[in-house]
Coordinates of C-alpha atoms and ligand atoms in Angstrom, one line a residue:
X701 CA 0.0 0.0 0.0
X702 CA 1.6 3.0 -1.2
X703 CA -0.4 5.9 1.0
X704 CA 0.8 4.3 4.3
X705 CA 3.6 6.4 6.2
X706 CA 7.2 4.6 5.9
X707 CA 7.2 3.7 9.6
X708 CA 3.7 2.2 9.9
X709 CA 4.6 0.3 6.6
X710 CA 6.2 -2.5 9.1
X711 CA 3.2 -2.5 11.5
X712 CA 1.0 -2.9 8.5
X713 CA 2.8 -5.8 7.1
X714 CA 3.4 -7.6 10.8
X715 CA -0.6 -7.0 11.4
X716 CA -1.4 -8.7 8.3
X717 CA 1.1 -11.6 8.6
X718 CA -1.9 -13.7 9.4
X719 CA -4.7 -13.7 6.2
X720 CA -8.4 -14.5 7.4
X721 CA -9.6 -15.1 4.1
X722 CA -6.6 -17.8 2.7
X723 CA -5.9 -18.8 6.9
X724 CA -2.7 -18.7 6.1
X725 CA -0.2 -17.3 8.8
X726 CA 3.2 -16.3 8.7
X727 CA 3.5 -16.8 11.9
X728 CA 2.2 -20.4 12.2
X729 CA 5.6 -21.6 13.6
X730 CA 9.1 -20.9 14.1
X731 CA 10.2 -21.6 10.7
X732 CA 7.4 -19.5 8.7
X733 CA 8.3 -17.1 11.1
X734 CA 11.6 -16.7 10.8
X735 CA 10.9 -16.9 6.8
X736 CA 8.9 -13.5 7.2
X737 CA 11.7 -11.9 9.4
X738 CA 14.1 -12.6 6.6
X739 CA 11.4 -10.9 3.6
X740 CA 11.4 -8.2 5.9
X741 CA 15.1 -8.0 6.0
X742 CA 15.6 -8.6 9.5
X743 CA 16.6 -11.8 9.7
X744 CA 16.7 -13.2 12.9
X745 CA 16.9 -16.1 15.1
X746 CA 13.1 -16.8 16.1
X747 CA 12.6 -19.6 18.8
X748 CA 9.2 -20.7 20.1
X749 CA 9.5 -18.0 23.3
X750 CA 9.5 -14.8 20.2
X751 CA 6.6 -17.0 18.2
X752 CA 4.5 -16.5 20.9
X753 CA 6.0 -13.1 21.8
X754 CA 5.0 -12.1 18.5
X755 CA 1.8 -13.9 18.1
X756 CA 0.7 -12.2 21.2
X757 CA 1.8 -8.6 20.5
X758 CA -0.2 -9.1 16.8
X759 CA -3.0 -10.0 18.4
X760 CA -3.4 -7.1 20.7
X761 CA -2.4 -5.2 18.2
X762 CA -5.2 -6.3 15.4
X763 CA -7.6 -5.7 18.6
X764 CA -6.3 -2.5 18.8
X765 CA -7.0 -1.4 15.4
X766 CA -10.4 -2.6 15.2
X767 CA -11.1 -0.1 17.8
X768 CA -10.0 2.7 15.4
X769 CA -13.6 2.7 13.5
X770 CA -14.9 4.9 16.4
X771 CA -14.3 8.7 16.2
X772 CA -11.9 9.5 18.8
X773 CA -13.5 11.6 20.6
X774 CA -16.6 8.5 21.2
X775 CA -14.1 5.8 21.2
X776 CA -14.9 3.7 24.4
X777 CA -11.7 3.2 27.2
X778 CA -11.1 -0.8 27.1
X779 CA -9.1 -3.0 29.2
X780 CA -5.8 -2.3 27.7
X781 CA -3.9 -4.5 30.6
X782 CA -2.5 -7.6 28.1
X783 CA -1.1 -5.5 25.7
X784 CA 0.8 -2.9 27.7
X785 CA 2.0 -6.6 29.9
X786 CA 3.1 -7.3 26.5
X787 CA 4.6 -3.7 25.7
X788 CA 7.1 -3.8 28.5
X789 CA 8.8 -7.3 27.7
X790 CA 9.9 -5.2 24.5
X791 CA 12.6 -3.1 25.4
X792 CA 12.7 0.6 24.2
X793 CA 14.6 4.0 24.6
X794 CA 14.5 7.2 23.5
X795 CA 17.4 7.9 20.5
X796 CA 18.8 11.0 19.2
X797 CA 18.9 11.1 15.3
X798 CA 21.7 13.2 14.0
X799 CA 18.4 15.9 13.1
X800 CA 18.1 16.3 16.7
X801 CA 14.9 14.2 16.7
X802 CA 14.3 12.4 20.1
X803 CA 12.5 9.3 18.9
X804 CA 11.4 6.0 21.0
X805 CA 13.7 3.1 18.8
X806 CA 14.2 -0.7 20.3
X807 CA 17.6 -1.4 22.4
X808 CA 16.4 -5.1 21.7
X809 CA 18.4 -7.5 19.5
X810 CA 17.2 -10.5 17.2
X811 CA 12.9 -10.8 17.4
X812 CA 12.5 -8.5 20.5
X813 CA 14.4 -5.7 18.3
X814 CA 12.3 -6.1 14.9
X815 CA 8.9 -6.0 17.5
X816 CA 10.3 -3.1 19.0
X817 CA 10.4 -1.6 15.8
X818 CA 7.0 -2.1 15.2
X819 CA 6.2 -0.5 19.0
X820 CA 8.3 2.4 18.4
X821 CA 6.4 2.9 15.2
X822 CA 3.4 2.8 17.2
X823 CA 3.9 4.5 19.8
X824 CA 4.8 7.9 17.2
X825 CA 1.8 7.4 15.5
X826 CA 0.0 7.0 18.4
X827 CA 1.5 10.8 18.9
X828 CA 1.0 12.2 15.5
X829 CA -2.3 10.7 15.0
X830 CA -1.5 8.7 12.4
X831 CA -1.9 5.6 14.7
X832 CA -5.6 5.4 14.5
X833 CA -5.6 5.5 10.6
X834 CA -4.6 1.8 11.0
X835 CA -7.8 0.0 10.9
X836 CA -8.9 -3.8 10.3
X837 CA -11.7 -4.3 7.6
X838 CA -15.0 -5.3 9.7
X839 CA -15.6 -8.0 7.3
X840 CA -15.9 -11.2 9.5
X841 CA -13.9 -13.4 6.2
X842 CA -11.4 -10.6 5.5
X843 CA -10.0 -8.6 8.5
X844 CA -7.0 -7.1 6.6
X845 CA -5.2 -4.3 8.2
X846 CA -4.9 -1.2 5.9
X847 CA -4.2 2.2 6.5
X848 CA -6.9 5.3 5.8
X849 CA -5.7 7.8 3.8
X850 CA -9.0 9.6 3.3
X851 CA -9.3 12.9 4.4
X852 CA -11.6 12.3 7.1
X853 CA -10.5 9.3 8.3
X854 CA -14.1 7.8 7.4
X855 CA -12.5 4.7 5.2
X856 CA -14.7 1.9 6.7
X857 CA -13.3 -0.8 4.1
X858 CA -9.8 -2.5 3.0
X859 CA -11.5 -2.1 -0.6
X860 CA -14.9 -0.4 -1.9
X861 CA -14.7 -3.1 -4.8
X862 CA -14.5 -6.3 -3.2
X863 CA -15.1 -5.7 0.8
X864 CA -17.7 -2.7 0.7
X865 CA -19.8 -3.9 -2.5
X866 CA -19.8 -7.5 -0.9
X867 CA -21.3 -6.1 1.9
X868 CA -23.3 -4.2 0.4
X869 CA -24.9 -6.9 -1.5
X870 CA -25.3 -8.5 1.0
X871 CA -27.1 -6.1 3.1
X872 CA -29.3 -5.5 0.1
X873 CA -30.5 -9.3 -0.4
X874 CA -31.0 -9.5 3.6
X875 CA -32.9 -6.2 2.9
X876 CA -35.4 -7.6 -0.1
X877 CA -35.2 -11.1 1.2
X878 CA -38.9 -12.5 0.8
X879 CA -40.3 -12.6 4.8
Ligands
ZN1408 ZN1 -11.8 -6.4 3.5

């Protein structure tokens, strides 16, 4: 996806290392997994303590995005308590770039460095707003993770053409349905 902001393009990809639609998951075990860390270019040494690391972060993560439908200013406080138990096992600290930017980057090496990645990416667009652009398509067989671009943040859909006009069929047929 081409509109997504360079540092979110890793969160994007980790988030949709699992496909609803196919079930196929990158992270399925340690060797698919460590197959996606070296497509990434961060080839690392997975074991099964980062698999589940991972598996666990992505799935508070893709929770986390579904949450971004609601307008900010409705969206409901949620237990948050699993992923920030999660967040601190990933080490973090603020780094100076030679731009004098103070930025959150990981101090981790191997899998616990790459997931820091993807936390310091969130947590800046959790600061710039850019964080709750990320959003996971509300259909039940497709839940990819892509990121809104629109102007109003109002995208509802991973695609109008296949996603929103399935659904829209569908609600249309439930709608003329004979009683
Ligand atoms: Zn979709």
């Amino acid at each position: 996806m081409a509109d997504v902001p360079a540092p979110l393009a890793l969160v994007e990809s980790f988030l949709n290392s699992v496909d609803v639609e196919t079930g196929l998951d990158d992270l399925r075990d340690v060797a698919t997994f460590r197959h996606w860390l070296a497509d990434h270019d961060r080839p690392a040494e997975a074991d099964e303590h980062d698999l589940d690391l991972a598996r666990r972060l992505r799935t508070e993560l893709r929770a986390e995005a579904a949450t971004h439908h609601q307008q900010p200013d409705q969206a409901e406080p949620r237990d948050r308590g699993a992923l920030d138990a999660l967040a601190v096992r990933i080490p973090l600290a603020v780094r100076f770039a030679p731009d004098g930017a103070a930025v959150p980057g990981p101090t981790g090496t191997g899998v616990t460095g790459v997931l820091g990645e993807v936390l310091a990416a969130v947590a800046l667009a959790a600061h710039d707003g850019s964080w709750r652009r990320v959003k996971i398509c509300p259909a039940d067989d497709c839940r990819w993770v892509y990121y809104d671009a629109s102007r109003n943040s109002s995208r509802r859909w991973c695609s109008m053409q296949v996603c929103g006009n399935r659904n829209k069929t569908r609600s249309y047929r439930q709608r003329t349905a004979p009683a």
